[in-house]
Short mmCIF file of C-alpha atoms and ligand atoms in Angstrom, two decimals:
data_model
loop_
_atom_site.label_atom_id
_atom_site.label_comp_id
_atom_site.label_asym_id
_atom_site.label_seq_id
_atom_site.Cartn_x
_atom_site.Cartn_y
_atom_site.Cartn_z
CA UNK L 1 -122.30 45.11 45.17
CA UNK L 2 -119.97 43.97 42.45
CA UNK L 3 -116.63 42.43 43.29
CA UNK L 4 -114.88 45.58 42.11
CA UNK L 5 -116.55 47.65 44.71
CA UNK L 6 -115.43 45.14 47.33
CA UNK L 7 -111.71 45.68 46.70
CA UNK L 8 -111.70 49.32 45.62
CA UNK L 9 -114.35 51.94 45.84
CA UNK L 10 -114.83 55.53 44.78
CA UNK L 11 -113.76 56.58 48.23
CA UNK L 12 -110.25 55.30 47.68
CA UNK L 13 -107.82 57.62 45.95
CA UNK L 14 -107.37 55.14 43.08
CA UNK L 15 -109.00 55.74 39.72
CA UNK L 16 -111.20 52.74 38.88
CA UNK L 17 -110.74 51.99 35.20
CA UNK L 18 -113.02 49.81 33.08
CA UNK L 19 -113.11 48.55 29.52
CA UNK L 20 -115.19 51.59 28.68
CA UNK L 21 -112.69 54.12 30.02
CA UNK L 22 -109.20 52.68 30.13
CA UNK L 23 -108.05 53.36 26.59
CA UNK L 24 -109.25 56.92 26.33
CA UNK L 25 -107.92 57.64 29.81
CA UNK L 26 -104.40 56.46 29.06
CA UNK L 27 -104.20 57.80 25.54
CA UNK L 28 -102.53 61.20 25.32
CA UNK L 29 -103.02 61.68 29.05
CA UNK L 30 -101.56 64.82 30.63
CA UNK L 31 -100.16 62.64 33.40
CA UNK L 32 -98.30 59.37 33.63
CA UNK L 33 -100.12 56.35 35.08
CA UNK L 34 -99.38 53.38 37.23
CA UNK L 35 -102.15 50.82 36.85
CA UNK L 36 -102.71 47.62 38.73
CA UNK L 37 -104.50 44.98 36.68
CA UNK L 38 -105.91 42.69 39.28
CA UNK L 39 -108.46 40.02 39.80
CA UNK L 40 -110.90 40.32 42.63
CA UNK L 41 -110.74 36.59 43.32
CA UNK L 42 -106.95 36.45 43.61
CA UNK L 43 -105.79 36.12 47.22
CA UNK L 44 -102.64 38.14 46.61
CA UNK L 45 -104.63 40.98 45.13
CA UNK L 46 -106.96 41.03 48.10
CA UNK L 47 -104.11 41.05 50.56
CA UNK L 48 -102.30 43.71 48.65
CA UNK L 49 -105.26 46.07 48.25
CA UNK L 50 -104.72 47.97 51.55
CA UNK L 51 -101.16 48.81 50.45
CA UNK L 52 -102.35 49.97 47.07
CA UNK L 53 -105.00 52.17 48.64
CA UNK L 54 -102.48 53.57 51.08
CA UNK L 55 -100.11 54.29 48.21
CA UNK L 56 -102.81 56.06 46.24
CA UNK L 57 -103.69 58.19 49.26
CA UNK L 58 -100.04 58.84 49.86
CA UNK L 59 -99.35 60.16 46.37
CA UNK L 60 -102.68 61.93 45.95
CA UNK L 61 -100.84 65.24 45.68
CA UNK L 62 -98.82 63.93 42.77
CA UNK L 63 -101.94 63.49 40.65
CA UNK L 64 -101.04 66.20 38.16
CA UNK L 65 -97.87 64.27 37.38
CA UNK L 66 -98.77 60.63 37.83
CA UNK L 67 -101.97 58.82 38.78
CA UNK L 68 -102.79 55.46 40.26
CA UNK L 69 -105.42 53.24 38.62
CA UNK L 70 -106.94 49.80 39.00
CA UNK L 71 -108.67 47.56 36.54
CA UNK L 72 -110.47 44.39 37.62
CA UNK L 73 -109.81 41.67 35.06
CA UNK L 74 -112.23 39.32 36.83
CA UNK L 75 -115.17 41.41 35.74
CA UNK L 76 -116.84 39.96 32.73
CA UNK L 77 -117.00 43.16 30.75
CA UNK L 78 -113.24 43.66 31.28
CA UNK L 79 -112.19 40.20 29.95
CA UNK L 80 -111.47 41.45 26.44
CA UNK L 81 -109.61 44.56 27.40
CA UNK L 82 -107.33 42.61 29.77
CA UNK L 83 -106.58 40.25 26.90
CA UNK L 84 -105.76 43.21 24.69
CA UNK L 85 -103.30 44.47 27.33
CA UNK L 86 -101.80 40.95 27.50
CA UNK L 87 -102.43 40.46 31.21
CA UNK L 88 -101.67 36.86 32.22
CA UNK L 89 -101.01 37.11 35.92
CA UNK L 90 -102.56 39.00 38.77
CA UNK L 91 -101.67 41.44 39.94
CA UNK L 92 -99.78 42.98 37.03
CA UNK L 93 -98.38 46.49 37.44
CA UNK L 94 -98.02 48.62 34.35
CA UNK L 95 -96.60 52.06 33.81
CA UNK L 96 -97.94 54.31 31.09
CA UNK L 97 -96.07 57.37 29.99
CA UNK L 98 -97.82 60.69 29.74
CA UNK L 99 -98.87 62.04 26.36
CA UNK L 100 -98.66 58.66 24.61
CA UNK L 101 -99.94 59.32 21.08
CA UNK L 102 -101.02 55.76 20.28
CA UNK L 103 -102.39 52.74 22.09
CA UNK L 104 -99.70 51.21 24.24
CA UNK L 105 -99.85 48.22 26.59
CA UNK L 106 -97.46 49.90 29.05
CA UNK L 107 -94.36 48.60 30.79
CA UNK L 108 -94.62 45.90 33.42
CA UNK L 109 -93.01 46.26 36.81
CA UNK L 110 -91.77 42.79 37.77
CA UNK L 111 -89.97 43.49 41.02
CA UNK L 112 -90.87 41.41 44.04
CA UNK L 113 -90.81 44.37 46.40
CA UNK L 114 -94.14 46.12 46.31
CA UNK L 115 -93.79 48.02 49.54
CA UNK L 116 -95.26 51.46 49.45
CA UNK L 117 -91.95 53.28 49.75
CA UNK L 118 -90.38 51.21 46.97
CA UNK L 119 -93.26 51.89 44.63
CA UNK L 120 -93.10 55.62 45.41
CA UNK L 121 -89.45 55.64 44.38
CA UNK L 122 -90.20 53.63 41.25
CA UNK L 123 -92.80 56.21 40.36
CA UNK L 124 -90.15 58.92 40.68
CA UNK L 125 -87.79 56.93 38.44
CA UNK L 126 -90.55 56.36 35.96
CA UNK L 127 -91.38 60.06 35.81
CA UNK L 128 -87.72 60.80 35.20
CA UNK L 129 -87.72 58.41 32.25
CA UNK L 130 -89.85 60.89 30.34
CA UNK L 131 -88.17 63.12 27.82
CA UNK L 132 -88.76 66.83 27.42
CA UNK L 133 -91.20 65.93 24.63
CA UNK L 134 -93.48 63.73 26.70
CA UNK L 135 -92.86 65.25 30.17
CA UNK L 136 -96.19 65.44 32.07
CA UNK L 137 -97.37 69.01 31.57
CA UNK L 138 -97.73 69.99 35.23
CA UNK L 139 -94.90 67.96 36.67
CA UNK L 140 -92.16 70.15 38.15
CA UNK L 141 -88.53 69.45 37.23
CA UNK L 142 -86.99 66.64 39.26
CA UNK L 143 -83.41 67.05 38.14
CA UNK L 144 -81.00 68.70 40.61
CA UNK L 145 -80.24 72.39 40.16
CA UNK L 146 -76.70 73.69 40.15
CA UNK L 147 -75.43 76.29 42.58
CA UNK L 148 -75.29 78.74 39.67
CA UNK L 149 -79.08 78.40 39.37
CA UNK L 150 -79.79 78.66 43.06
CA UNK L 151 -77.34 81.17 44.52
CA UNK L 152 -78.87 84.16 42.68
CA UNK L 153 -82.24 83.40 44.36
CA UNK L 154 -80.93 84.06 47.85
CA UNK L 155 -81.96 87.47 49.07
CA UNK L 156 -83.91 88.16 45.88
CA UNK L 157 -87.36 89.70 46.31
CA UNK L 158 -90.10 87.50 44.90
CA UNK L 159 -93.70 86.48 45.48
CA UNK L 160 -92.53 82.93 45.22
CA UNK L 161 -90.76 81.14 48.00
CA UNK L 162 -88.14 78.68 46.93
CA UNK L 163 -87.21 75.86 49.22
CA UNK L 164 -83.97 74.11 48.41
CA UNK L 165 -83.40 70.56 49.54
CA UNK L 166 -79.74 69.70 49.51
CA UNK L 167 -79.12 65.99 49.55
CA UNK L 168 -77.04 63.13 48.22
CA UNK L 169 -77.50 62.02 44.69
CA UNK L 170 -79.16 58.72 45.59
CA UNK L 171 -81.65 60.28 48.01
CA UNK L 172 -85.29 60.38 46.97
CA UNK L 173 -86.45 62.81 49.65
CA UNK L 174 -86.01 65.92 47.51
CA UNK L 175 -87.88 64.53 44.54
CA UNK L 176 -90.66 63.13 46.71
CA UNK L 177 -91.07 66.46 48.47
CA UNK L 178 -91.10 68.30 45.13
CA UNK L 179 -94.01 66.10 44.10
CA UNK L 180 -95.71 66.25 47.52
CA UNK L 181 -95.75 70.03 47.32
CA UNK L 182 -96.39 70.58 43.64
CA UNK L 183 -99.95 71.72 44.37
CA UNK L 184 -98.91 74.50 46.72
CA UNK L 185 -98.92 77.89 45.16
CA UNK L 186 -96.31 80.40 46.12
CA UNK L 187 -93.78 77.72 46.90
CA UNK L 188 -91.34 75.96 44.61
CA UNK L 189 -89.14 73.18 45.88
CA UNK L 190 -85.82 72.58 44.19
CA UNK L 191 -83.34 69.84 44.62
CA UNK L 192 -79.59 70.37 44.76
CA UNK L 193 -76.76 67.98 45.45
CA UNK L 194 -74.62 68.14 48.56
CA UNK L 195 -71.58 67.84 46.32
CA UNK L 196 -72.19 71.51 45.39
CA UNK L 197 -69.98 72.91 48.12
CA UNK L 198 -70.43 76.61 47.38
CA UNK L 199 -74.17 76.13 47.81
CA UNK L 200 -74.11 74.22 51.07
CA UNK L 201 -71.78 76.79 52.62
CA UNK L 202 -74.07 79.63 51.65
CA UNK L 203 -77.28 77.92 52.78
CA UNK L 204 -76.07 76.93 56.22
CA UNK L 205 -75.99 80.60 57.20
CA UNK L 206 -79.63 81.05 56.25
CA UNK L 207 -81.02 78.57 58.75
CA UNK L 208 -84.34 78.02 57.15
CA UNK L 209 -86.54 75.19 58.20
CA UNK L 210 -89.11 73.58 56.05
CA UNK L 211 -91.41 72.02 58.42
CA UNK L 212 -93.70 69.19 57.46
CA UNK L 213 -96.37 67.47 59.40
CA UNK L 214 -96.35 63.82 58.62
CA UNK L 215 -99.49 61.85 58.08
CA UNK L 216 -100.00 59.36 60.83
CA UNK L 217 -102.57 57.43 58.77
CA UNK L 218 -102.21 53.85 57.79
CA UNK L 219 -98.87 52.25 58.36
CA UNK L 220 -99.34 49.75 55.61
CA UNK L 221 -96.12 49.47 53.71
CA UNK L 222 -94.32 51.82 56.07
CA UNK L 223 -95.78 55.04 54.72
CA UNK L 224 -93.66 58.09 55.34
CA UNK L 225 -95.77 60.47 53.36
CA UNK L 226 -95.05 64.10 53.80
CA UNK L 227 -98.33 65.94 54.07
CA UNK L 228 -98.82 68.97 53.62
CA UNK L 229 -96.23 71.62 54.20
CA UNK L 230 -97.35 73.64 57.16
CA UNK L 231 -95.07 76.54 56.73
CA UNK L 232 -91.63 77.71 56.19
CA UNK L 233 -89.95 79.77 58.78
CA UNK L 234 -86.59 80.78 59.99
CA UNK L 235 -85.44 79.93 63.47
CA UNK L 236 -83.53 83.16 63.55
CA UNK L 237 -86.69 85.27 63.26
CA UNK L 238 -89.64 86.14 65.44
CA UNK L 239 -93.04 86.23 63.75
CA UNK L 240 -95.73 88.84 64.24
CA UNK L 241 -98.34 86.18 63.45
CA UNK L 242 -97.31 84.28 66.60
CA UNK L 243 -97.44 87.39 68.76
CA UNK L 244 -100.83 88.47 67.46
CA UNK L 245 -102.24 84.96 67.66
CA UNK L 246 -101.02 84.80 71.26
CA UNK L 247 -102.72 88.09 72.11
CA UNK L 248 -105.86 86.98 70.37
CA UNK L 249 -105.93 83.73 72.33
CA UNK L 250 -105.11 85.48 75.59
CA UNK L 251 -107.82 88.13 75.24
CA UNK L 252 -110.57 86.19 73.57
CA UNK L 253 -110.09 82.69 74.94
CA UNK L 254 -108.00 82.52 78.10
CA UNK L 255 -109.33 85.66 79.79
CA UNK L 256 -112.81 85.12 78.46
CA UNK L 257 -113.22 82.16 80.79
CA UNK L 258 -113.44 84.76 83.58
CA UNK L 259 -116.88 86.28 83.79
CA UNK L 260 -115.80 89.32 85.73
CA UNK L 261 -112.50 90.85 86.68
CA UNK L 262 -112.09 92.39 90.11
CA UNK L 263 -109.49 92.96 92.81
CA UNK L 264 -106.10 91.40 92.10
CA UNK L 265 -107.28 90.03 88.77
CA UNK L 266 -108.43 93.43 87.54
CA UNK L 267 -105.17 95.05 88.66
CA UNK L 268 -103.19 92.33 86.87
CA UNK L 269 -105.20 92.81 83.71
CA UNK L 270 -104.71 96.59 83.81
CA UNK L 271 -100.96 96.21 84.27
CA UNK L 272 -100.82 93.69 81.50
CA UNK L 273 -102.67 95.96 79.08
CA UNK L 274 -100.44 98.88 80.15
CA UNK L 275 -97.23 96.98 79.49
CA UNK L 276 -98.40 95.59 76.16
CA UNK L 277 -99.96 98.87 74.96
CA UNK L 278 -96.74 100.76 75.69
CA UNK L 279 -94.19 98.19 74.61
CA UNK L 280 -95.71 95.98 71.94
CA UNK L 281 -93.83 96.70 68.71
CA UNK L 282 -96.78 95.71 66.55
CA UNK L 283 -98.98 96.95 63.78
CA UNK L 284 -100.62 100.33 64.19
CA UNK L 285 -104.12 98.84 64.32
CA UNK L 286 -103.16 96.53 67.16
CA UNK L 287 -101.21 99.07 69.20
CA UNK L 288 -104.10 101.53 68.85
CA UNK L 289 -106.52 98.88 70.04
CA UNK L 290 -104.41 98.19 73.11
CA UNK L 291 -104.02 101.89 73.87
CA UNK L 292 -107.74 102.50 73.59
CA UNK L 293 -108.44 99.51 75.80
CA UNK L 294 -106.00 100.92 78.32
CA UNK L 295 -107.59 104.39 78.30
CA UNK L 296 -110.96 102.80 78.79
CA UNK L 297 -109.77 100.65 81.69
CA UNK L 298 -108.03 103.59 83.37
CA UNK L 299 -111.01 105.89 82.98
CA UNK L 300 -113.45 103.42 84.49
CA UNK L 301 -113.88 103.91 88.20
CA UNK L 302 -115.29 100.40 88.48
CA UNK L 303 -114.14 97.86 91.04
CA UNK L 304 -115.48 95.07 88.93
CA UNK L 305 -115.71 94.73 85.16
CA UNK L 306 -117.72 92.07 83.34
CA UNK L 307 -115.36 90.50 80.83
CA UNK L 308 -118.10 90.59 78.19
CA UNK L 309 -117.78 94.38 78.16
CA UNK L 310 -114.07 94.10 77.39
CA UNK L 311 -114.72 91.55 74.67
CA UNK L 312 -117.42 93.74 73.17
CA UNK L 313 -114.98 96.62 73.05
CA UNK L 314 -112.22 94.54 71.50
CA UNK L 315 -114.43 92.70 69.04
CA UNK L 316 -116.99 95.24 67.92
CA UNK L 317 -116.54 98.82 68.96
CA UNK L 318 -112.91 99.10 67.98
CA UNK L 319 -113.24 97.27 64.72
CA UNK L 320 -115.50 100.06 63.51
CA UNK L 321 -112.66 102.55 63.84
CA UNK L 322 -110.17 100.29 62.13
CA UNK L 323 -108.50 99.05 65.29
CA UNK L 324 -108.37 95.36 65.29
CA UNK L 325 -106.50 92.32 66.30
CA UNK L 326 -106.68 89.33 64.02
CA UNK L 327 -109.20 86.81 65.27
CA UNK L 328 -107.45 83.78 63.90
CA UNK L 329 -104.81 81.54 65.28
CA UNK L 330 -101.91 81.39 62.87
CA UNK L 331 -98.83 79.86 64.36
CA UNK L 332 -95.69 80.27 62.32
CA UNK L 333 -92.54 79.98 64.44
CA UNK L 334 -94.78 78.46 67.14
CA UNK L 335 -96.43 75.85 64.94
CA UNK L 336 -96.40 72.40 66.51
CA UNK L 337 -96.14 69.12 64.68
CA UNK L 338 -99.61 68.27 65.94
CA UNK L 339 -102.48 69.96 67.69
CA UNK L 340 -101.80 70.42 71.38
CA UNK L 341 -98.09 71.03 71.02
CA UNK L 342 -96.42 74.47 71.07
CA UNK L 343 -98.82 77.23 69.91
CA UNK L 344 -100.07 79.44 72.72
CA UNK L 345 -97.47 78.81 75.47
CA UNK L 346 -94.72 79.30 72.89
CA UNK L 347 -96.26 82.62 71.86
CA UNK L 348 -96.51 83.73 75.48
CA UNK L 349 -92.80 83.13 76.08
CA UNK L 350 -92.06 84.92 72.84
CA UNK L 351 -94.29 87.86 73.76
CA UNK L 352 -92.63 88.34 77.13
CA UNK L 353 -89.12 88.05 75.70
CA UNK L 354 -90.07 90.74 73.18
CA UNK L 355 -91.50 92.93 75.94
CA UNK L 356 -88.44 92.65 78.22
CA UNK L 357 -86.23 93.58 75.26
CA UNK L 358 -88.47 96.55 74.40
CA UNK L 359 -88.36 97.76 78.02
CA UNK L 360 -84.56 97.60 77.89
CA UNK L 361 -84.24 99.37 74.57
CA UNK L 362 -86.88 102.09 75.06
CA UNK L 363 -86.39 103.38 78.60
CA UNK L 364 -89.05 106.09 78.25
CA UNK L 365 -91.77 103.88 76.87
CA UNK L 366 -93.42 103.34 80.25
CA UNK L 367 -93.35 107.05 81.24
CA UNK L 368 -96.42 108.22 83.17
CA UNK L 369 -97.78 104.76 83.75
CA UNK L 370 -96.51 104.36 87.30
CA UNK L 371 -94.24 101.56 86.07
CA UNK L 372 -91.44 103.75 84.70
CA UNK L 373 -89.14 103.45 87.70
CA UNK L 374 -89.44 99.72 87.91
CA UNK L 375 -86.89 97.64 85.93
CA UNK L 376 -88.93 94.55 86.75
CA UNK L 377 -92.24 95.93 85.49
CA UNK L 378 -92.52 93.46 82.62
CA UNK L 379 -91.45 90.45 84.68
CA UNK L 380 -93.79 91.28 87.55
CA UNK L 381 -96.66 91.71 85.13
CA UNK L 382 -95.81 88.39 83.52
CA UNK L 383 -95.57 86.72 86.91
CA UNK L 384 -98.98 88.00 87.95
CA UNK L 385 -100.50 87.12 84.61
CA UNK L 386 -99.15 83.58 84.77
CA UNK L 387 -100.36 83.02 88.34
CA UNK L 388 -103.80 84.54 87.88
CA UNK L 389 -104.74 83.59 84.36
CA UNK L 390 -102.42 81.15 82.60
CA UNK L 391 -104.50 78.05 81.91
CA UNK L 392 -101.72 75.69 82.98
CA UNK L 393 -101.77 75.91 86.75
CA UNK L 394 -98.79 73.62 87.29
CA UNK L 395 -96.75 75.93 85.05
CA UNK L 396 -97.88 78.89 87.14
CA UNK L 397 -96.79 77.16 90.33
CA UNK L 398 -93.33 76.39 88.98
CA UNK L 399 -92.91 79.87 87.60
CA UNK L 400 -93.93 81.38 90.93
CA UNK L 401 -91.32 79.26 92.72
CA UNK L 402 -88.62 80.52 90.37
CA UNK L 403 -89.80 84.11 90.79
CA UNK L 404 -89.80 83.90 94.58
CA UNK L 405 -86.27 82.48 94.54
CA UNK L 406 -84.55 84.88 92.18
CA UNK L 407 -86.67 87.78 90.91
CA UNK L 408 -85.65 90.09 93.80
CA UNK L 409 -82.06 90.02 92.50
CA UNK L 410 -83.03 91.69 89.23
CA UNK L 411 -81.92 95.33 89.43
CA UNK L 412 -81.92 96.60 85.83
CA UNK L 413 -83.85 96.24 82.61
CA UNK L 414 -80.90 94.32 81.10
CA UNK L 415 -80.89 91.91 84.02
CA UNK L 416 -84.61 91.43 83.45
CA UNK L 417 -83.96 90.33 79.86
CA UNK L 418 -81.35 87.84 81.06
CA UNK L 419 -83.47 86.62 83.96
CA UNK L 420 -86.28 85.58 81.66
CA UNK L 421 -83.82 83.85 79.32
CA UNK L 422 -82.26 81.95 82.24
CA UNK L 423 -85.62 80.87 83.65
CA UNK L 424 -86.88 79.83 80.26
CA UNK L 425 -83.82 77.61 79.88
CA UNK L 426 -84.46 76.21 83.33
CA UNK L 427 -87.99 75.28 82.20
CA UNK L 428 -86.57 73.80 78.97
CA UNK L 429 -84.19 71.68 81.03
CA UNK L 430 -87.00 70.45 83.25
CA UNK L 431 -89.29 69.63 80.32
CA UNK L 432 -86.75 67.95 78.02
CA UNK L 433 -87.97 64.44 77.25
CA UNK L 434 -91.43 64.97 78.79
CA UNK L 435 -94.77 64.86 77.06
CA UNK L 436 -94.95 68.57 76.36
CA UNK L 437 -91.88 68.29 74.16
CA UNK L 438 -92.63 68.42 70.47
CA UNK L 439 -90.40 65.74 68.92
CA UNK L 440 -89.72 68.09 66.02
CA UNK L 441 -88.67 70.87 68.40
CA UNK L 442 -86.62 69.27 71.15
CA UNK L 443 -86.19 71.32 74.30
CA UNK L 444 -82.60 72.46 74.36
CA UNK L 445 -80.59 75.13 76.06
CA UNK L 446 -81.18 78.14 73.88
CA UNK L 447 -79.72 79.79 71.78
CA UNK L 448 -77.91 76.85 70.23
CA UNK L 449 -74.38 77.40 68.92
CA UNK L 450 -75.60 77.66 65.32
CA UNK L 451 -77.87 80.58 66.25
CA UNK L 452 -75.32 82.34 68.44
CA UNK L 453 -71.79 80.90 68.28
CA UNK L 454 -70.27 83.61 70.48
CA UNK L 455 -72.80 82.98 73.27
CA UNK L 456 -71.01 79.72 73.99
CA UNK L 457 -67.63 79.40 75.62
CA UNK L 458 -65.57 76.77 77.31
CA UNK L 459 -63.79 77.19 80.60
CA UNK L 460 -61.64 74.35 81.83
CA UNK L 461 -63.44 72.00 79.48
CA UNK L 462 -66.86 73.04 80.76
CA UNK L 463 -69.50 74.86 78.75
CA UNK L 464 -70.28 78.36 79.99
CA UNK L 465 -72.50 81.10 78.62
CA UNK L 466 -70.97 84.41 77.68
CA UNK L 467 -73.82 86.46 79.15
CA UNK L 468 -72.77 89.73 77.54
CA UNK L 469 -73.05 88.05 74.17
CA UNK L 470 -76.33 86.39 75.16
CA UNK L 471 -77.77 89.78 76.10
CA UNK L 472 -76.70 91.24 72.77
CA UNK L 473 -78.17 88.26 70.98
CA UNK L 474 -81.49 88.48 72.86
CA UNK L 475 -81.76 92.19 72.08
CA UNK L 476 -81.19 91.48 68.43
CA UNK L 477 -83.34 88.35 68.21
CA UNK L 478 -86.33 89.74 70.10
CA UNK L 479 -85.80 93.30 68.83
CA UNK L 480 -88.48 95.02 66.74
CA UNK L 481 -86.33 94.83 63.59
CA UNK L 482 -86.21 91.05 63.76
CA UNK L 483 -89.98 90.56 63.94
CA UNK L 484 -91.17 89.39 60.59
CA UNK L 485 -94.57 90.65 59.44
CA UNK L 486 -94.56 87.93 56.84
CA UNK L 487 -95.13 84.25 57.02
CA UNK L 488 -96.31 81.74 54.57
CA UNK L 489 -97.89 78.38 54.27
P1 FAD D 1 -91.02 77.24 74.14
O1 FAD D 1 -90.31 76.80 75.37
O2 FAD D 1 -92.42 77.66 74.30
O3 FAD D 1 -90.17 78.42 73.50
C1 FAD D 1 -90.66 79.21 72.43
C2 FAD D 1 -89.49 79.74 71.64
O4 FAD D 1 -88.69 80.58 72.44
C3 FAD D 1 -88.53 78.66 71.17
O5 FAD D 1 -88.97 78.10 69.98
C4 FAD D 1 -87.23 79.41 71.02
O6 FAD D 1 -87.22 80.07 69.77
C5 FAD D 1 -87.31 80.45 72.09
N1 FAD D 1 -86.59 80.07 73.31
C6 FAD D 1 -86.37 78.84 73.84
N2 FAD D 1 -85.67 78.94 74.97
C7 FAD D 1 -85.45 80.25 75.18
C8 FAD D 1 -84.76 80.98 76.19
N3 FAD D 1 -84.15 80.36 77.20
N4 FAD D 1 -84.74 82.32 76.10
C9 FAD D 1 -85.32 82.96 75.07
N5 FAD D 1 -85.97 82.33 74.08
C10 FAD D 1 -86.03 80.98 74.13
N6 FAD D 1 -95.02 73.33 80.28
C11 FAD D 1 -95.01 72.26 81.12
O7 FAD D 1 -95.25 71.15 80.68
N7 FAD D 1 -94.68 72.40 82.44
C12 FAD D 1 -94.40 73.62 82.98
O8 FAD D 1 -94.14 73.73 84.18
C13 FAD D 1 -94.43 74.77 82.13
N8 FAD D 1 -94.20 76.01 82.61
C14 FAD D 1 -94.36 77.09 81.81
C15 FAD D 1 -94.22 78.38 82.32
C16 FAD D 1 -94.44 79.49 81.53
C17 FAD D 1 -94.29 80.86 82.13
C18 FAD D 1 -94.81 79.34 80.17
C19 FAD D 1 -95.07 80.54 79.30
C20 FAD D 1 -94.93 78.07 79.64
C21 FAD D 1 -94.73 76.95 80.45
N9 FAD D 1 -94.86 75.66 79.94
C22 FAD D 1 -94.77 74.57 80.77
C23 FAD D 1 -94.98 75.45 78.49
C24 FAD D 1 -93.60 75.17 77.89
O9 FAD D 1 -92.59 75.96 78.49
C25 FAD D 1 -93.53 75.48 76.40
O10 FAD D 1 -93.97 76.79 76.17
C26 FAD D 1 -94.37 74.55 75.56
O11 FAD D 1 -94.03 73.21 75.86
C27 FAD D 1 -94.10 74.80 74.06
O12 FAD D 1 -92.72 74.58 73.81
P2 FAD D 1 -91.97 75.08 72.53
O13 FAD D 1 -91.19 73.97 71.96
O14 FAD D 1 -92.88 75.79 71.64
O15 FAD D 1 -90.86 76.13 73.07
#
């Protein structure tokens, strides 16, 4: 292999330039370029190559605005071209503007700091040095927007989501995120300055999170790349995608580990399907599926049902008549920052909060099911489900202990809503700082003051919950009107 292939290869995100390609590539290019002229025998260049590769990988998503190249001046057929570019030392870093009409040797970066983060920021500065005439065609605007531009977007109906990053003038985060996300369709990121007071006041009330998963890849140069946006969601909403994904997982994965259902398990399953069929405020196709499943279960005089039969019904028979439950996992409000965090258990909590609220707001919903007189119907069903089926046995044990201790005191559907909230907070308190905590979603006592200011009070300098307000908040938050059918990536 040639020396070039030893330092950089096609597998790296860098573009390998040669005497045959460099001029035509840089001339009138639709993007700007940052090129490292190096020599494969130079010790510095060799040591620096992992950083350069990491940088190129890091800014891969910026490639329609600016690209990263390398040219090996130690290769015989590149001698002349390196002379033409006036390269005397290795490595030499040169910027080339987009849409340059004539041959240009570029501008040298002479700074001593070549850390990945520094170079990323230099690339941003370099892009901003373009004028409207030579601005890279696909590069989104990097200048801050004024509140007059942004305020009209709030509440406006559009196919496009706009994410606004409000930050200090000297911060690079906004511009880097704009570039990181320029390839995502349906989403535009705009930058605004925190000095725009009218804007910050307005946005605080909207409580939107942009949530990024960060690449954990190479740490060379202290990479903090933001890759890719997972989704945008509001903490003040509940998402149908989470509820349906939870049901999908529960029916097709968790329960499917049981070959047959009989005795206590079968009873638990029937109660579960009853409660969900009657109370789930979901799409017609899903509710119909649950109702049909319920009718089928009730009509069967069997003591023992093979789970395959249930799956067959859910997966095949019902689909034919347009009743179906999505068979994909799509976590939105329950998305974790990495696999193994949040997801299903989050959706299960959410589902049961929604169901307790439905039971409290629609007193007749459970009529003729045998559960109508029981204010604890949802909680007892949840308790049995958790003990019999929930994959995390330790969780089941803890939940059972809490239920034994305090479930008998629940006397009304409203108390049931509050009981589940209180127990969930108890679990949050126990799990704070443990391994099941997603660092991006710390376990706190919920709802936080920004979600529900009136839920929090102080008595003699001590924090207390205003439970009437909490109940109102829970009914609103987990109410059917607050469940968003939409989500986006
Ligand atoms: P979750 O706790 O799953 O909460 C989901 C969402 O509910 C939050 O994002 C928030 O919007 C909302 N929320 C938070 N608190 C409340 C509240 N008090 N009332 C109403 N809504 C709220 N994991 C363990 O490691 N050990 C255990 O013993 C354990 N026991 C569990 C018992 C049950 C019954 C369940 C369903 C799960 C249990 N888990 C346990 C999993 C754990 O509680 C979390 O579900 C999981 O760690 C994911 O956490 P999360 O950050 O998504 O938030």
